Amino acid sequence: MENYKAALEELQNVFKERASAEEPMSLHTTFKAGGPADIFVKPSAEEEVLISLDILKKYDIPTVVIGKGSNILVGDRGVRGAVIQLSALFSEIKTEGNVVRASAGASLSSVASVCLSSGLAGFEFASGIPGSVGGGICMNAGAYGGELKDIVLSVKVLNNGEIKTLSNEECGFGYRTSRIMQEGMLVLEAEFKLEEGSYEEISDKMKELSQRRNEKQPVEYPSAGSTFKRPEGYFAGKLIEDSGLKGFEIGGAQVSEKHCGFIINRDGASASDIAALIKHVQNTVFGKFNVKLEPEVKFIGEFD
């Protein structure tokens, strides 16, 4: 563990209190579950991202990069290695004409707010997605008929130590995936091309989608959003409900009674509770309908 100690000391020399040891990941995921990361770093600029990666590489520390933690489940035993969080500290948003440029740590809701105030339409669908630009780009986040691939102009990434800018086509977007995700690239910044619109119409659309979300989704409980990808020809929530799993619980984790496509942390669920419930749902749906549900949620760290 001497390399971990040396890496942490060097990181703390640069980042001060923004580099720490044994950081509870339950504080940094929307599931509100998960054990500690050996090392945790919060860069505030692109240069600091590169510095932190260089230090961790020098000491051969395995590294995971996260955003708002909205689409991940961290194991109860935590993360052996380092977690770099591209958070609100790394969240610059700028507009130039009908193009919005946002750093990877910016929340999608913050970008939507800037689009609204700038009279730029096309980002409304993402206004309620509880994730960051970087994570959203990686998984081609979408909602209510829209996906980020529809509005991405370009993405700046770090790939094998080299910074490059990818066009929309080069990102290889698919349903809840991208070439960026598949090849393990790190998103640093993205540009979105939008259209001029009226403040009132954009605001009304965002309010409408927010109302629909609040009525139909269990936003009052910690979750990672939709737990499963939509299987071709089906809807995950309906398959789960038709399997008799509405409200089914393991420990503090529950299949939402409001929307069966969501697994929620209803009452102090551990990551193992959530993981076990995801597995139970998959097995039950497959046994009843011969359909494999693939999680949207990414599993990180060590599970019991």
Coordinates of C-alpha atoms in Angstrom, one line a residue:
M1 CA 0.0 0.0 0.0
E2 CA 3.0 2.3 0.0
N3 CA 2.2 3.4 -3.6
Y4 CA -1.3 4.4 -2.5
K5 CA 0.1 6.4 0.4
A6 CA 2.6 8.1 -1.9
A7 CA 0.0 8.8 -4.6
L8 CA -2.4 10.3 -2.0
E9 CA 0.3 12.6 -0.6
E10 CA 1.2 13.9 -4.0
L11 CA -2.5 14.4 -4.9
Q12 CA -3.1 16.2 -1.7
N13 CA -0.1 18.5 -2.4
V14 CA -1.9 19.6 -5.6
F15 CA -5.6 19.3 -4.7
K16 CA -5.5 19.9 -0.9
E17 CA -8.9 18.9 0.6
R18 CA -10.2 17.8 -2.8
A19 CA -8.1 14.6 -2.6
S20 CA -9.0 12.2 0.2
A21 CA -8.8 8.6 1.4
E22 CA -11.6 6.2 2.3
E23 CA -14.3 8.5 0.8
P24 CA -17.8 6.9 1.2
M25 CA -19.2 6.5 -2.3
S26 CA -22.8 6.5 -0.9
L27 CA -22.3 10.3 -0.8
H28 CA -21.6 10.5 -4.5
T29 CA -24.1 8.2 -6.1
T30 CA -27.9 8.8 -6.6
F31 CA -28.5 5.3 -5.2
K32 CA -27.1 6.5 -1.9
A33 CA -25.3 3.2 -1.4
G34 CA -21.7 1.9 -1.7
G35 CA -18.5 1.6 0.3
P36 CA -15.4 3.7 0.3
A37 CA -13.0 4.5 -2.4
D38 CA -9.3 4.1 -1.4
I39 CA -8.5 7.5 -3.1
F40 CA -11.0 10.1 -4.1
V41 CA -10.2 13.2 -6.2
K42 CA -12.3 16.1 -7.4
P43 CA -10.5 18.1 -10.2
S44 CA -11.8 21.6 -11.1
A45 CA -10.4 22.0 -14.6
E46 CA -9.2 20.0 -17.6
E47 CA -5.5 20.5 -16.5
E48 CA -6.3 19.1 -13.1
V49 CA -7.9 16.0 -14.6
L50 CA -4.7 15.4 -16.6
I51 CA -2.5 16.0 -13.5
S52 CA -4.6 13.5 -11.4
L53 CA -4.5 10.9 -14.1
D54 CA -0.7 11.3 -14.5
I55 CA -0.1 10.9 -10.7
L56 CA -2.3 7.9 -10.4
K57 CA -0.7 6.3 -13.5
K58 CA 2.8 6.9 -12.0
Y59 CA 1.9 4.9 -8.9
D60 CA 0.0 2.3 -10.9
I61 CA -3.3 3.0 -9.1
P62 CA -6.4 1.6 -10.9
T63 CA -8.7 4.5 -11.7
V64 CA -12.4 5.0 -12.3
V65 CA -13.9 8.3 -13.5
I66 CA -17.4 9.2 -12.6
G67 CA -19.7 12.2 -12.9
K68 CA -22.8 12.8 -10.7
G69 CA -23.0 9.1 -9.9
S70 CA -26.4 8.8 -11.4
N71 CA -26.0 5.6 -13.4
I72 CA -23.7 3.5 -11.2
L73 CA -23.9 1.1 -8.3
V74 CA -20.8 0.9 -6.2
G75 CA -20.2 -2.3 -4.2
D76 CA -20.5 -2.3 -0.4
R77 CA -16.8 -3.1 -0.1
G78 CA -16.0 0.0 -2.1
V79 CA -13.4 0.7 -4.8
R80 CA -9.9 -0.6 -4.7
G81 CA -8.0 2.2 -6.4
A82 CA -9.0 5.8 -7.1
V83 CA -12.2 7.5 -8.1
I84 CA -11.9 10.8 -10.0
Q85 CA -15.2 12.7 -9.9
L86 CA -15.9 15.2 -12.6
S87 CA -18.3 17.2 -10.5
A88 CA -19.8 20.7 -10.4
L89 CA -16.2 22.0 -9.9
F90 CA -15.6 21.1 -13.5
S91 CA -18.7 22.4 -15.0
E92 CA -18.2 25.5 -17.2
I93 CA -21.0 26.2 -19.7
K94 CA -20.6 28.7 -22.5
T95 CA -22.8 29.7 -25.4
E96 CA -21.8 31.0 -28.8
G97 CA -24.7 31.6 -31.2
N98 CA -26.7 28.4 -31.2
V99 CA -23.8 26.2 -29.9
V100 CA -23.5 25.4 -26.2
R101 CA -20.1 24.2 -24.9
A102 CA -20.1 22.3 -21.6
S103 CA -17.4 20.7 -19.4
A104 CA -17.9 17.1 -18.6
G105 CA -18.8 17.7 -14.9
A106 CA -21.7 20.0 -15.8
S107 CA -25.1 18.6 -14.9
L108 CA -27.5 18.1 -17.8
S109 CA -30.1 20.1 -15.9
S110 CA -27.6 23.0 -15.6
V111 CA -27.0 22.9 -19.4
A112 CA -30.8 22.9 -19.9
S113 CA -31.1 26.0 -17.7
V114 CA -28.5 27.8 -19.8
C115 CA -30.3 26.8 -23.0
L116 CA -33.5 28.2 -21.6
S117 CA -32.0 31.5 -20.6
S118 CA -30.3 31.8 -24.0
G119 CA -33.5 31.0 -25.9
L120 CA -32.0 27.8 -27.4
A121 CA -34.4 24.9 -28.0
G122 CA -33.7 21.1 -28.4
F123 CA -32.2 20.3 -24.9
E124 CA -35.5 20.2 -23.1
F125 CA -35.8 16.4 -23.0
A126 CA -32.5 16.2 -21.0
S127 CA -33.6 18.8 -18.4
G128 CA -34.6 16.2 -15.8
I129 CA -32.0 13.5 -16.5
P130 CA -30.0 13.4 -13.2
G131 CA -26.6 13.0 -14.8
S132 CA -23.5 14.9 -16.0
V133 CA -22.5 15.8 -19.5
G134 CA -19.6 13.3 -19.5
G135 CA -21.7 10.4 -18.3
G136 CA -24.6 11.4 -20.5
I137 CA -22.4 11.5 -23.6
C138 CA -20.9 8.1 -22.8
M139 CA -24.2 6.3 -22.6
N140 CA -26.1 8.5 -25.1
A141 CA -28.6 9.5 -22.4
G142 CA -32.1 10.1 -23.5
A143 CA -35.7 10.6 -22.4
Y144 CA -39.1 11.4 -23.9
G145 CA -38.1 10.7 -27.5
G146 CA -34.8 12.6 -27.4
E147 CA -31.2 11.4 -27.2
L148 CA -28.0 13.4 -26.8
K149 CA -26.8 12.0 -30.2
D150 CA -29.5 14.2 -31.8
I151 CA -27.9 17.4 -30.7
V152 CA -24.2 16.6 -30.1
L153 CA -21.9 18.6 -32.5
S154 CA -18.5 17.4 -31.2
V155 CA -16.9 15.8 -28.1
K156 CA -13.4 16.5 -26.7
V157 CA -12.0 13.3 -25.2
L158 CA -8.8 11.9 -23.6
N159 CA -7.9 8.7 -25.4
N160 CA -4.7 6.8 -24.5
G161 CA -3.1 9.9 -23.2
E162 CA -4.0 12.0 -26.3
I163 CA -6.7 14.7 -26.3
K164 CA -8.7 14.7 -29.5
T165 CA -12.1 16.1 -30.7
L166 CA -14.6 13.6 -32.2
S167 CA -17.4 14.6 -34.5
N168 CA -20.9 13.3 -33.9
E169 CA -20.3 10.5 -36.4
E170 CA -17.0 9.5 -34.8
C171 CA -18.7 9.1 -31.4
G172 CA -20.4 6.0 -32.6
F173 CA -23.6 6.6 -30.7
G174 CA -26.1 3.8 -30.2
Y175 CA -28.9 3.0 -27.8
R176 CA -27.5 3.8 -24.4
T177 CA -23.9 3.4 -25.6
S178 CA -21.2 5.0 -27.7
R179 CA -17.8 4.3 -29.1
I180 CA -16.5 6.5 -26.2
M181 CA -17.9 4.1 -23.7
Q182 CA -16.8 1.0 -25.5
E183 CA -13.2 2.2 -25.9
G184 CA -12.9 3.6 -22.5
M185 CA -12.3 7.2 -23.5
L186 CA -12.7 10.1 -21.0
V187 CA -15.1 12.9 -22.0
L188 CA -13.6 16.3 -21.2
E189 CA -16.1 18.6 -23.0
A190 CA -19.0 18.5 -25.4
E191 CA -20.6 20.9 -27.9
F192 CA -24.3 20.8 -28.6
K193 CA -25.9 22.4 -31.7
L194 CA -29.4 23.7 -30.9
E195 CA -32.0 25.9 -32.5
E196 CA -33.3 29.4 -31.7
G197 CA -36.6 29.3 -29.8
S198 CA -38.8 31.3 -27.5
Y199 CA -38.2 31.4 -23.7
E200 CA -41.9 30.7 -23.1
E201 CA -42.1 27.7 -25.4
I202 CA -38.9 26.2 -24.0
S203 CA -40.0 26.8 -20.4
D204 CA -43.4 25.3 -21.0
K205 CA -41.8 22.2 -22.6
M206 CA -39.5 21.7 -19.6
K207 CA -42.3 22.2 -17.2
E208 CA -44.5 19.7 -19.0
L209 CA -41.7 17.1 -19.0
S210 CA -41.0 17.7 -15.3
Q211 CA -44.6 17.2 -14.5
R212 CA -44.7 14.0 -16.4
R213 CA -41.6 12.8 -14.7
N214 CA -42.9 13.6 -11.2
E215 CA -46.2 11.9 -11.9
K216 CA -44.8 8.7 -13.3
Q217 CA -41.4 8.2 -11.8
P218 CA -40.4 7.6 -8.2
V219 CA -38.3 10.8 -7.9
E220 CA -38.9 10.9 -4.1
Y221 CA -36.6 7.9 -3.6
P222 CA -32.9 7.4 -4.4
S223 CA -32.4 5.5 -7.6
A224 CA -30.3 5.4 -10.8
G225 CA -33.2 6.3 -13.0
S226 CA -34.4 3.6 -15.4
T227 CA -32.6 0.4 -14.2
F228 CA -32.8 -1.6 -17.4
K229 CA -32.4 -0.9 -21.1
R230 CA -35.5 -1.2 -23.2
P231 CA -35.4 -4.7 -24.8
E232 CA -36.2 -4.7 -28.5
G233 CA -40.0 -5.0 -29.0
Y234 CA -40.8 -4.7 -25.3
F235 CA -40.9 -2.2 -22.4
A236 CA -38.9 -3.3 -19.3
G237 CA -41.3 -1.8 -16.8
K238 CA -44.3 -3.7 -18.3
L239 CA -42.4 -7.0 -18.4
I240 CA -41.4 -6.5 -14.8
E241 CA -45.0 -5.6 -13.7
D242 CA -46.4 -8.5 -15.7
S243 CA -44.0 -10.8 -13.9
G244 CA -45.7 -9.9 -10.6
L245 CA -42.7 -8.0 -9.3
K246 CA -44.4 -4.6 -8.6
G247 CA -43.3 -3.6 -5.1
F248 CA -41.1 -6.7 -4.6
E249 CA -38.3 -6.0 -2.1
I250 CA -35.0 -7.4 -1.1
G251 CA -33.7 -5.7 2.0
G252 CA -34.1 -2.0 1.6
A253 CA -34.3 -2.2 -2.2
Q254 CA -37.7 -2.3 -4.0
V255 CA -39.1 -2.5 -7.5
S256 CA -41.0 0.8 -7.5
E257 CA -44.7 0.6 -7.2
K258 CA -45.0 3.9 -9.2
H259 CA -42.9 2.6 -12.2
C260 CA -41.6 -0.9 -12.3
G261 CA -38.7 0.1 -14.6
F262 CA -37.1 1.7 -11.5
I263 CA -35.4 -0.1 -8.6
I264 CA -35.3 2.3 -5.7
N265 CA -33.4 2.5 -2.4
R266 CA -36.6 2.6 -0.3
D267 CA -35.2 2.1 3.2
G268 CA -31.4 2.2 3.7
A269 CA -30.7 -0.5 1.0
S270 CA -27.1 -1.8 0.7
A271 CA -25.5 -2.1 -2.7
S272 CA -25.8 -5.8 -2.3
D273 CA -29.6 -5.5 -1.7
I274 CA -29.9 -3.5 -5.0
A275 CA -27.7 -5.9 -6.9
A276 CA -29.6 -8.9 -5.7
L277 CA -32.9 -7.3 -6.7
I278 CA -31.6 -6.5 -10.1
K279 CA -30.5 -10.1 -10.6
H280 CA -33.9 -11.4 -9.3
V281 CA -35.8 -9.2 -11.7
Q282 CA -33.6 -10.4 -14.6
N283 CA -34.1 -14.1 -13.7
T284 CA -37.8 -13.8 -13.1
V285 CA -38.5 -11.9 -16.4
F286 CA -36.4 -14.3 -18.3
G287 CA -38.1 -17.3 -16.8
K288 CA -41.6 -15.9 -17.6
F289 CA -41.0 -14.2 -21.0
N290 CA -37.6 -15.5 -22.2
V291 CA -36.4 -11.9 -22.5
K292 CA -33.0 -10.8 -21.1
L293 CA -33.1 -7.5 -19.4
E294 CA -29.8 -5.7 -19.6
P295 CA -29.0 -3.1 -16.8
E296 CA -28.4 0.5 -17.7
V297 CA -26.7 0.7 -14.3
K298 CA -22.9 0.1 -14.3
F299 CA -21.5 -1.9 -11.5
I300 CA -18.3 -0.5 -9.9
G301 CA -16.1 -1.8 -7.1
E302 CA -16.3 -4.9 -4.9
F303 CA -19.6 -6.5 -3.9
D304 CA -20.1 -8.9 -1.0

